[in-house]
CSV table of C-alpha atoms in Angstrom, one decimal:
chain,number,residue,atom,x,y,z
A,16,UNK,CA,-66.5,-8.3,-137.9
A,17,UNK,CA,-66.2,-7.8,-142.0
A,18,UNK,CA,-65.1,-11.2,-143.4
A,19,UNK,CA,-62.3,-9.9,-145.7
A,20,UNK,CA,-60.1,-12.8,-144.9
A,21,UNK,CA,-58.4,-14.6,-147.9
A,22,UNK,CA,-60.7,-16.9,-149.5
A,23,UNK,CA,-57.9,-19.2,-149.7
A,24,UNK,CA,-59.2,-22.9,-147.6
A,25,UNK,CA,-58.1,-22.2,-144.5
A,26,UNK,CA,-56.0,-24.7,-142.2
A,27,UNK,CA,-58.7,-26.0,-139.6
A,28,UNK,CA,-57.4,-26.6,-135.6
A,29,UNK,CA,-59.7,-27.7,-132.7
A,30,UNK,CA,-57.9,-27.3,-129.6
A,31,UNK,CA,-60.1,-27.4,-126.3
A,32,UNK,CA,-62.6,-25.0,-126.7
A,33,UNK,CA,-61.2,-22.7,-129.2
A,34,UNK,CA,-61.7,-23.1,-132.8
A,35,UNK,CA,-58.5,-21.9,-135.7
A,36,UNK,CA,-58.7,-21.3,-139.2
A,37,UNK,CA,-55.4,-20.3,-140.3
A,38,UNK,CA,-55.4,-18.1,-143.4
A,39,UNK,CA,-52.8,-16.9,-145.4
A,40,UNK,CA,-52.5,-13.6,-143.3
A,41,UNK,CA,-55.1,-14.1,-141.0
A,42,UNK,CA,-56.3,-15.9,-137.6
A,43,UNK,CA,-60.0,-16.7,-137.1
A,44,UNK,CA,-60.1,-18.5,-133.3
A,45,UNK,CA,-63.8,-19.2,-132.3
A,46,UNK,CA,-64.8,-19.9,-128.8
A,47,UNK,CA,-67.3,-22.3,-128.3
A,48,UNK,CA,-68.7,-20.5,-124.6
A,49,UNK,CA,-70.3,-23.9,-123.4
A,50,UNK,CA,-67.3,-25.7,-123.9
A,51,UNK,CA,-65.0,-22.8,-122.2
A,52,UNK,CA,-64.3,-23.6,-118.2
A,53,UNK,CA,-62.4,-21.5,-116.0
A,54,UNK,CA,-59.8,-19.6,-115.8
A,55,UNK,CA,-60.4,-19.3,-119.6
A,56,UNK,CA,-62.6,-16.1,-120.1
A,57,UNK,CA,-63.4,-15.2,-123.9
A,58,UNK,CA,-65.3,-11.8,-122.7
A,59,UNK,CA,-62.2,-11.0,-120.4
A,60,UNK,CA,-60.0,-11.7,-123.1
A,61,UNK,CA,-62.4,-9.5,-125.8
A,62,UNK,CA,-62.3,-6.7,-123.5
A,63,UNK,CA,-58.7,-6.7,-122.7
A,64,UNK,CA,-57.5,-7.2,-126.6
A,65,UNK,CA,-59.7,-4.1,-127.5
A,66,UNK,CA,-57.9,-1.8,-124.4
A,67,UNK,CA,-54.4,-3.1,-125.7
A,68,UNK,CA,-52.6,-1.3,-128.8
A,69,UNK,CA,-48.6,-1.9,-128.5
A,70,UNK,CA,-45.9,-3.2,-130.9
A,71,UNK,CA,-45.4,-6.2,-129.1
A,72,UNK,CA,-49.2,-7.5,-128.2
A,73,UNK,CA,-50.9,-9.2,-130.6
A,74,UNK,CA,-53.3,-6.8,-132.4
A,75,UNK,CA,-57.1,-7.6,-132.7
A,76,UNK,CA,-58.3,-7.1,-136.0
A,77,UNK,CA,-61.8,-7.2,-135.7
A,78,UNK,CA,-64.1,-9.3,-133.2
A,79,UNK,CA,-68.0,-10.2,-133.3
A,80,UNK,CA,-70.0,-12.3,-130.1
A,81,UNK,CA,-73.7,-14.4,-130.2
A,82,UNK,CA,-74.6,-15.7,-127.3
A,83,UNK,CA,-72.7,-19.2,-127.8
A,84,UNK,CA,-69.5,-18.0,-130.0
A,85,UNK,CA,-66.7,-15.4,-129.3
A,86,UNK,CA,-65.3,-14.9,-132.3
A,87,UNK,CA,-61.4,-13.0,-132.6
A,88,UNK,CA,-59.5,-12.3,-136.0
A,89,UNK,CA,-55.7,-11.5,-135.8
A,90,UNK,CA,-52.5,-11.3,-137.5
A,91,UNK,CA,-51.1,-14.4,-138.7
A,92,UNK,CA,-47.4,-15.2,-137.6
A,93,UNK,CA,-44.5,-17.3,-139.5
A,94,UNK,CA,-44.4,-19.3,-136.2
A,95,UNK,CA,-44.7,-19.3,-132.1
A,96,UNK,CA,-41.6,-19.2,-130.2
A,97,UNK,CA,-41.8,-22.9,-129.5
A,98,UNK,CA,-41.9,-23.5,-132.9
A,99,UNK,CA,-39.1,-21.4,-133.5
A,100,UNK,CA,-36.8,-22.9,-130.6
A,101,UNK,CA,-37.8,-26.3,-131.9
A,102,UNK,CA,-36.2,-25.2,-135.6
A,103,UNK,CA,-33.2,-24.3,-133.8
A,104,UNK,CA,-32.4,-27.2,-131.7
A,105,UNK,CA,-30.0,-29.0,-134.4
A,106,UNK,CA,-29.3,-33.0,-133.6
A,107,UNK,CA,-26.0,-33.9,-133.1
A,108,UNK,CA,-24.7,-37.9,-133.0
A,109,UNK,CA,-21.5,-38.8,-131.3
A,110,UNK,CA,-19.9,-40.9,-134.2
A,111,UNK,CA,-17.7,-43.3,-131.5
A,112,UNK,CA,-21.1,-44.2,-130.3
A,113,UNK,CA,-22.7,-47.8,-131.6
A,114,UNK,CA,-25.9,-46.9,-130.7
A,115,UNK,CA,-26.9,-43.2,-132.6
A,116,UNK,CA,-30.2,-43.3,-131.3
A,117,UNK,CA,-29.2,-41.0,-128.4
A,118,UNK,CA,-28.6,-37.7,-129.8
A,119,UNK,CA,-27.9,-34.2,-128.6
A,120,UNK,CA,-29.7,-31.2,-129.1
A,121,UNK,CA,-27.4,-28.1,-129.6
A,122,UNK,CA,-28.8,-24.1,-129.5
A,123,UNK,CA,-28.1,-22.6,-132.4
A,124,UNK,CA,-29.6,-19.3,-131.3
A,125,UNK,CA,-27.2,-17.0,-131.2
A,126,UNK,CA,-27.2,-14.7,-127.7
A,127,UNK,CA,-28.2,-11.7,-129.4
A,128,UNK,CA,-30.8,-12.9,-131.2
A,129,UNK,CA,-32.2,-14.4,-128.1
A,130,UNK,CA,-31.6,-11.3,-126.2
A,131,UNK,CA,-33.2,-9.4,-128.6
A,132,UNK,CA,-36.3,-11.7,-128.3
A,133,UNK,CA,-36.6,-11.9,-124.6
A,134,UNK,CA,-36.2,-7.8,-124.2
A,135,UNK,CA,-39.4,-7.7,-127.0
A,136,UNK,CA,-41.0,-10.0,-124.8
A,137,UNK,CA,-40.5,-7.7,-121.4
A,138,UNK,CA,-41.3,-4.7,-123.1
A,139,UNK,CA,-44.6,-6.0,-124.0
A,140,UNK,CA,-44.8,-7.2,-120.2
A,141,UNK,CA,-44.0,-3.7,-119.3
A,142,UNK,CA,-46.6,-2.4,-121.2
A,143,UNK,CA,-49.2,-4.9,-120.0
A,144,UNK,CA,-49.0,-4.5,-116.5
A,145,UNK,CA,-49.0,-0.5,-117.0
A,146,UNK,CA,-52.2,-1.6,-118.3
A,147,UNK,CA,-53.4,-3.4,-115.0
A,148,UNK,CA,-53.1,-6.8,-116.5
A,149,UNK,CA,-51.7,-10.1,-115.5
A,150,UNK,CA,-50.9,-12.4,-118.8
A,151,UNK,CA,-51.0,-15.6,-116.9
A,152,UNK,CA,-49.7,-17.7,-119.2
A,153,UNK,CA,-46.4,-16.4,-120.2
A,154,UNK,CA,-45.0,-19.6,-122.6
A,155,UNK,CA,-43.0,-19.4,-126.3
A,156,UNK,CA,-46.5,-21.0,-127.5
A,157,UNK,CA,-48.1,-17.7,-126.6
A,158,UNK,CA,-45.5,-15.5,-128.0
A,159,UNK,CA,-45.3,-15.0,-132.1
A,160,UNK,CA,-42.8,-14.0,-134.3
A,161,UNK,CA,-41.7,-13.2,-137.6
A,162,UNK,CA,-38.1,-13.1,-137.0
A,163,UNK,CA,-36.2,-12.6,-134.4
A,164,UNK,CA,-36.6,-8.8,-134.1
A,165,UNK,CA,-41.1,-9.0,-134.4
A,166,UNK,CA,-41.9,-10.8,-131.5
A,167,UNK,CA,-45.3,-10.0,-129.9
A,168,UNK,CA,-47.4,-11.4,-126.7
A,169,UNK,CA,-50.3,-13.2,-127.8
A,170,UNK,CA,-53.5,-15.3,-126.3
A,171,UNK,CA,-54.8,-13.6,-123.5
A,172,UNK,CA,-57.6,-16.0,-122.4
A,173,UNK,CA,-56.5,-16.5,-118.8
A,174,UNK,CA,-55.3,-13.0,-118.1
A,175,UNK,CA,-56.8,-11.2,-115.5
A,176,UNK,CA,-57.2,-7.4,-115.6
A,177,UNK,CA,-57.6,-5.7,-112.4
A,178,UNK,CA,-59.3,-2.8,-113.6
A,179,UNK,CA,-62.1,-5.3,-114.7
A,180,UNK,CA,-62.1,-8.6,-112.6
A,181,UNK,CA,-63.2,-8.2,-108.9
A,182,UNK,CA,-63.2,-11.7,-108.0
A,183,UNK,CA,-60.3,-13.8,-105.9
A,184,UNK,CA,-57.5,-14.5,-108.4
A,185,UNK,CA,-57.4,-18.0,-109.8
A,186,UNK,CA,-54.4,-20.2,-109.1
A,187,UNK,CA,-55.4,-22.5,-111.4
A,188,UNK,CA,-53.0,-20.8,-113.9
A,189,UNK,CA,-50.1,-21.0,-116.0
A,190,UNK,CA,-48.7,-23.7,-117.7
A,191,UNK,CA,-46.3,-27.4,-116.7
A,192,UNK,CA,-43.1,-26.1,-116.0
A,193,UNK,CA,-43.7,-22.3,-116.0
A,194,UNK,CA,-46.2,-22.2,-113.5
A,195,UNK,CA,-44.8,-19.3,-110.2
A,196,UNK,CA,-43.9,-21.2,-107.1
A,197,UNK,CA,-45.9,-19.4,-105.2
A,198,UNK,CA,-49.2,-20.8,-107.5
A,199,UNK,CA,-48.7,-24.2,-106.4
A,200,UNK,CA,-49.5,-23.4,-102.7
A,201,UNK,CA,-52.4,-21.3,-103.7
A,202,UNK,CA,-50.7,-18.1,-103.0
A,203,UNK,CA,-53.9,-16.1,-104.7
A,204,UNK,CA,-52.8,-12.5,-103.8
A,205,UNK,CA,-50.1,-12.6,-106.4
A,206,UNK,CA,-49.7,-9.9,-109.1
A,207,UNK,CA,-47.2,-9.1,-111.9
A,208,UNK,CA,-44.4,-11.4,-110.4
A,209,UNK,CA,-45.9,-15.2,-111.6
A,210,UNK,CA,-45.3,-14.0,-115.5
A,211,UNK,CA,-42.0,-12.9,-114.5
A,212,UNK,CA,-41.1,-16.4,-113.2
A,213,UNK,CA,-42.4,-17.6,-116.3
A,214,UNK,CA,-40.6,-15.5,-118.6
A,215,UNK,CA,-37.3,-16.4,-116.1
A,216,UNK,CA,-37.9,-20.6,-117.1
A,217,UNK,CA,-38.4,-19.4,-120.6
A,218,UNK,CA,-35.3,-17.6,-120.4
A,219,UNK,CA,-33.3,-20.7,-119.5
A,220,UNK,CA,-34.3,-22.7,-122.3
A,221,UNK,CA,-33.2,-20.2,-124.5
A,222,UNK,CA,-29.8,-19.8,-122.9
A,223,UNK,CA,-29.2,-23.8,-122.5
A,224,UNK,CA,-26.7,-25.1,-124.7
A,225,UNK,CA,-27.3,-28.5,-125.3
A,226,UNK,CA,-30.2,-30.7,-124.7
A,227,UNK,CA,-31.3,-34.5,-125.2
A,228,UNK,CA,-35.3,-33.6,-125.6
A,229,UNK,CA,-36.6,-30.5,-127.2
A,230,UNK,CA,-39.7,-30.8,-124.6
A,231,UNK,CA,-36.9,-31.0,-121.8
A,232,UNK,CA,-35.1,-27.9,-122.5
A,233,UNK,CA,-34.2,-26.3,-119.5
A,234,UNK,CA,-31.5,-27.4,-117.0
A,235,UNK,CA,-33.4,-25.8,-114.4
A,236,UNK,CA,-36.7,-27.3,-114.6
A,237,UNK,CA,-35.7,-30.2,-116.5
A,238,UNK,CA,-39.0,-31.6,-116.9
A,239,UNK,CA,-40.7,-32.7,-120.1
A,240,UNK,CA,-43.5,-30.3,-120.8
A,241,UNK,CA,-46.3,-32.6,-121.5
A,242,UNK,CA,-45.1,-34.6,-118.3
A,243,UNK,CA,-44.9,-32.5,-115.7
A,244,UNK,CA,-47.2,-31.9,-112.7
A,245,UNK,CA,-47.5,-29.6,-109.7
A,246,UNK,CA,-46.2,-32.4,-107.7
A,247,UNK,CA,-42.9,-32.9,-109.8
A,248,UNK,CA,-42.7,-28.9,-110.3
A,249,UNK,CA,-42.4,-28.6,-106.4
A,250,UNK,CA,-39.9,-31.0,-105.6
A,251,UNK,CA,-37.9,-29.9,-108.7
A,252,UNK,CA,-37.8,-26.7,-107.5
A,253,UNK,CA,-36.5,-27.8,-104.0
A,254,UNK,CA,-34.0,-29.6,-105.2
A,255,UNK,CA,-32.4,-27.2,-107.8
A,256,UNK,CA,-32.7,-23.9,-105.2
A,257,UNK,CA,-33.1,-25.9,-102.1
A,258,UNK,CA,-35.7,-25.7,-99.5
A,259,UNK,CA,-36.7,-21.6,-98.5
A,260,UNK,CA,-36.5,-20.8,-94.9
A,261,UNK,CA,-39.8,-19.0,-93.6
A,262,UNK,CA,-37.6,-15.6,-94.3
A,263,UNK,CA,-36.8,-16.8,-97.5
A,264,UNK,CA,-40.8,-17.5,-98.7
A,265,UNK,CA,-42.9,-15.8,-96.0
A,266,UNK,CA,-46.1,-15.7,-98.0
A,267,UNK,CA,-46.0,-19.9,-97.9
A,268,UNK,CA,-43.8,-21.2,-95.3
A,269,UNK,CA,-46.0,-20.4,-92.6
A,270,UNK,CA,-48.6,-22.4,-94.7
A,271,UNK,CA,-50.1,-25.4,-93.0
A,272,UNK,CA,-50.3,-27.8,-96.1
A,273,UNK,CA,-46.6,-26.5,-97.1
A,274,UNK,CA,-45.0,-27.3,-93.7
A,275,UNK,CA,-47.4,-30.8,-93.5
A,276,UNK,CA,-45.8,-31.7,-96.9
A,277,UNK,CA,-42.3,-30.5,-96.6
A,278,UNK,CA,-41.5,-29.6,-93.0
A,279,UNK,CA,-40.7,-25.8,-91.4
A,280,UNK,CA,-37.0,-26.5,-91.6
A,281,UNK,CA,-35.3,-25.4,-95.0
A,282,UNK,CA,-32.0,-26.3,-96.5
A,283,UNK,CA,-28.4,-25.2,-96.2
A,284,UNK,CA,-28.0,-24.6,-99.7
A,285,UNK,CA,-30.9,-22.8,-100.7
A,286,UNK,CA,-29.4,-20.9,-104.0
A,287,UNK,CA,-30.1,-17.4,-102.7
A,288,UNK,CA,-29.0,-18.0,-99.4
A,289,UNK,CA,-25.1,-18.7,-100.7
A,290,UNK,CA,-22.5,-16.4,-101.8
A,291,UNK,CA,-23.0,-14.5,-104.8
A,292,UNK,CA,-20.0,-16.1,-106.7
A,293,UNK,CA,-21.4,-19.5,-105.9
A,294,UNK,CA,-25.3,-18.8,-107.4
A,295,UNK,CA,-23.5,-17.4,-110.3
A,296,UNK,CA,-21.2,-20.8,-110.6
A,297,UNK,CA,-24.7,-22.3,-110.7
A,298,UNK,CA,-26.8,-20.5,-113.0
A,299,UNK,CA,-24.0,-20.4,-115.5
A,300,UNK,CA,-23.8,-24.8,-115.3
A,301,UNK,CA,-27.8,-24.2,-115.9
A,302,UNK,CA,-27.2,-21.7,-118.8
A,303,UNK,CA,-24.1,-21.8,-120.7
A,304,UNK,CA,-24.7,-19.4,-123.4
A,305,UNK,CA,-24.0,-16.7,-120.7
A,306,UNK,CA,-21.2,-18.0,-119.0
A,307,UNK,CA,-18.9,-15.2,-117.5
A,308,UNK,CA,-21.9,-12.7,-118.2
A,309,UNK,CA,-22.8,-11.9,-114.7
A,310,UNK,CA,-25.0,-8.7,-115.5
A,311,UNK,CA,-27.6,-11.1,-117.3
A,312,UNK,CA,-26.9,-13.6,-114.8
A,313,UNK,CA,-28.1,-11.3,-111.6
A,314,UNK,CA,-30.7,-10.2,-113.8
A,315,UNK,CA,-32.0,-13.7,-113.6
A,316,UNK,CA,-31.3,-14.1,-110.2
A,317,UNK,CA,-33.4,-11.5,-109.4
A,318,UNK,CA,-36.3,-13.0,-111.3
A,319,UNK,CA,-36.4,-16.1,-109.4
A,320,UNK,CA,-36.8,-14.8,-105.7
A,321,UNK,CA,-39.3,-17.4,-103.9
A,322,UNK,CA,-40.8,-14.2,-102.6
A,323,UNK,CA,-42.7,-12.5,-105.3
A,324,UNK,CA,-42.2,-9.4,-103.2
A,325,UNK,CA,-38.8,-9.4,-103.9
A,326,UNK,CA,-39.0,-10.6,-107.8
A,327,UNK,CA,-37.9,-7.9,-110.3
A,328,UNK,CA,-40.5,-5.9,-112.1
A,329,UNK,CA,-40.5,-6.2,-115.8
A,330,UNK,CA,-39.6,-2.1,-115.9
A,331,UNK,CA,-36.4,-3.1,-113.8
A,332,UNK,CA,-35.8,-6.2,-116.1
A,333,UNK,CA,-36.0,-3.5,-119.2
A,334,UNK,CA,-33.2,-1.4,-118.0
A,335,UNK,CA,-31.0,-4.5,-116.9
A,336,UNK,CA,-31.0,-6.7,-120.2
């Protein structure tokens, strides 16, 4: 890798076993190998970056390896898209309140500025899993931006390629509150479907209205980020959709540890179960921003099906949004 970075003194981050220096244009992230422990992969991630060239995946810029170090140089980026929600979740206080500690969190993202982010997002998806790989770890602090219309899909250290990977598929994947339902009952012949999930929880924070935490943003999995556990994510999920019927999640109902935990008999109001009207009602009380918008409100529908069978494929999602 030729070191024609800016000589300008980098900004220095240690997270887990991944080294940043953040120039003024430039990345420099440094794996230390003996620190790295599965799912994370720097030679997966190496080899998947230099197979990948698309508008919206984060280019590699150059690379170099020793038998300790993976080293990876890319673009730098204004901001994640955690970052960039966080900007845009203005505090309001309620002036006939004594107490103005309690605030309220509106979106100021307008809807087609959001749209226009989450369709960059699915077209990088699409593009992707034409390519055979599985992200893994679809979150806004894995996708970058420049503005709303430059959005890319970065940090590909747990994706799994299954041109190159023979071995059984991880479920030790994901991330708190974005993590696939069928992932938390070791469902390990999933595919393309867990990102979509994950893109679908992402979508609801960017269509929620108001909040009172930034790190709770979604009315659907309202769960704060650094708090949440597979446990919590379960019996969340259970209680906003209601329990799946074996029809309604065949690839886990018919699991012995799911039935020990939870029973084999499933609820009467299990979301997609209930008349169409009603599931819209309900996703429009979880995200305002597209009340009375029932063609991005299927859309999402379709992206939370228990059964990832039945989950829409980021192609699909591209000609819906």
């Amino acid at each position: 890798m030729t070191n024609k970075t800016n000589m300008t003194t980098p900004i220095k981050i240690q997270t887990g076993c991944a080294d940043l220096e953040l120039f003024p244009d430039i990345v420099v992230k440094r794996i230390d190998l003996e620190l790295q422990r599965p799912p994370h992969n720097a030679h997966t991630e190496l080899e998947i970056l230099k197979t990948l060239s698309n508008k919206h995946v984060i280019p590699l810029l150059g690379s170099e390896t020793s038998p300790r170090y993976v080293t990876f140089k890319f673009k730098r980026y204004q901001c994640d898209l955690n970052q960039f929600m966080d900007q845009h979740w203005k505090a309001k206080y309620n002036p006939y309140l004594l107490d103005n500690s309690t605030k309220t969190y509106s979106n100021t993202i307008p809807l087609d500025h959001s749209t226009v982010i989450i369709r960059q997002i699915i077209e990088g998806l699409v593009y992707i899993h034409g390519n055979g790989i599985i992200h893994r770890d679809v979150k806004p602090q894995n996708i970058m931006l420049n503005s709303y219309n430059e959005v890319v899909l970065g940090d590909f250290g747990i994706s799994y390629n299954r041109n190159l990977d023979n071995e059984a598929k991880t479920c030790d994947c994901s991330t708190s509150i974005y993590k696939a339902p069928e992932l938390l009952f070791s469902v390990s012949n999933y595919k393309f479907e867990i990102d979509i999930w994950a893109l679908a929880v992402l979508i609801s924070q960017l269509w929620n209205d108001k909040t009172q935490s930034k790190s709770k943003s979604s009315k659907v999995i309202d769960i704060d980020f650094d708090e949440c556990s597979d446990i919590k994510l379960v019996l969340t999920l259970f209680d906003k959709f209601g329990k799946p019927s074996n029809e309604d999640w065949p690839q886990v109902t018919k699991n012995e540890s799911f039935n020990g935990m939870f029973g084999n008999v499933s609820s009467d109001n299990f979301l997609h179960r209930r008349p169409i009207d009603e599931q819209l009602i309900q996703v429009y009380k979880w995200m305002p921003l597209i009340t009375d918008n029932p063609k991005l409100a299927k859309m999402w529908l379709r992206m939370v099906k228990f059964d990832g069978n039945l989950r829409i494929s980021a192609e699909q999602l591209l000609v819906s949004i």
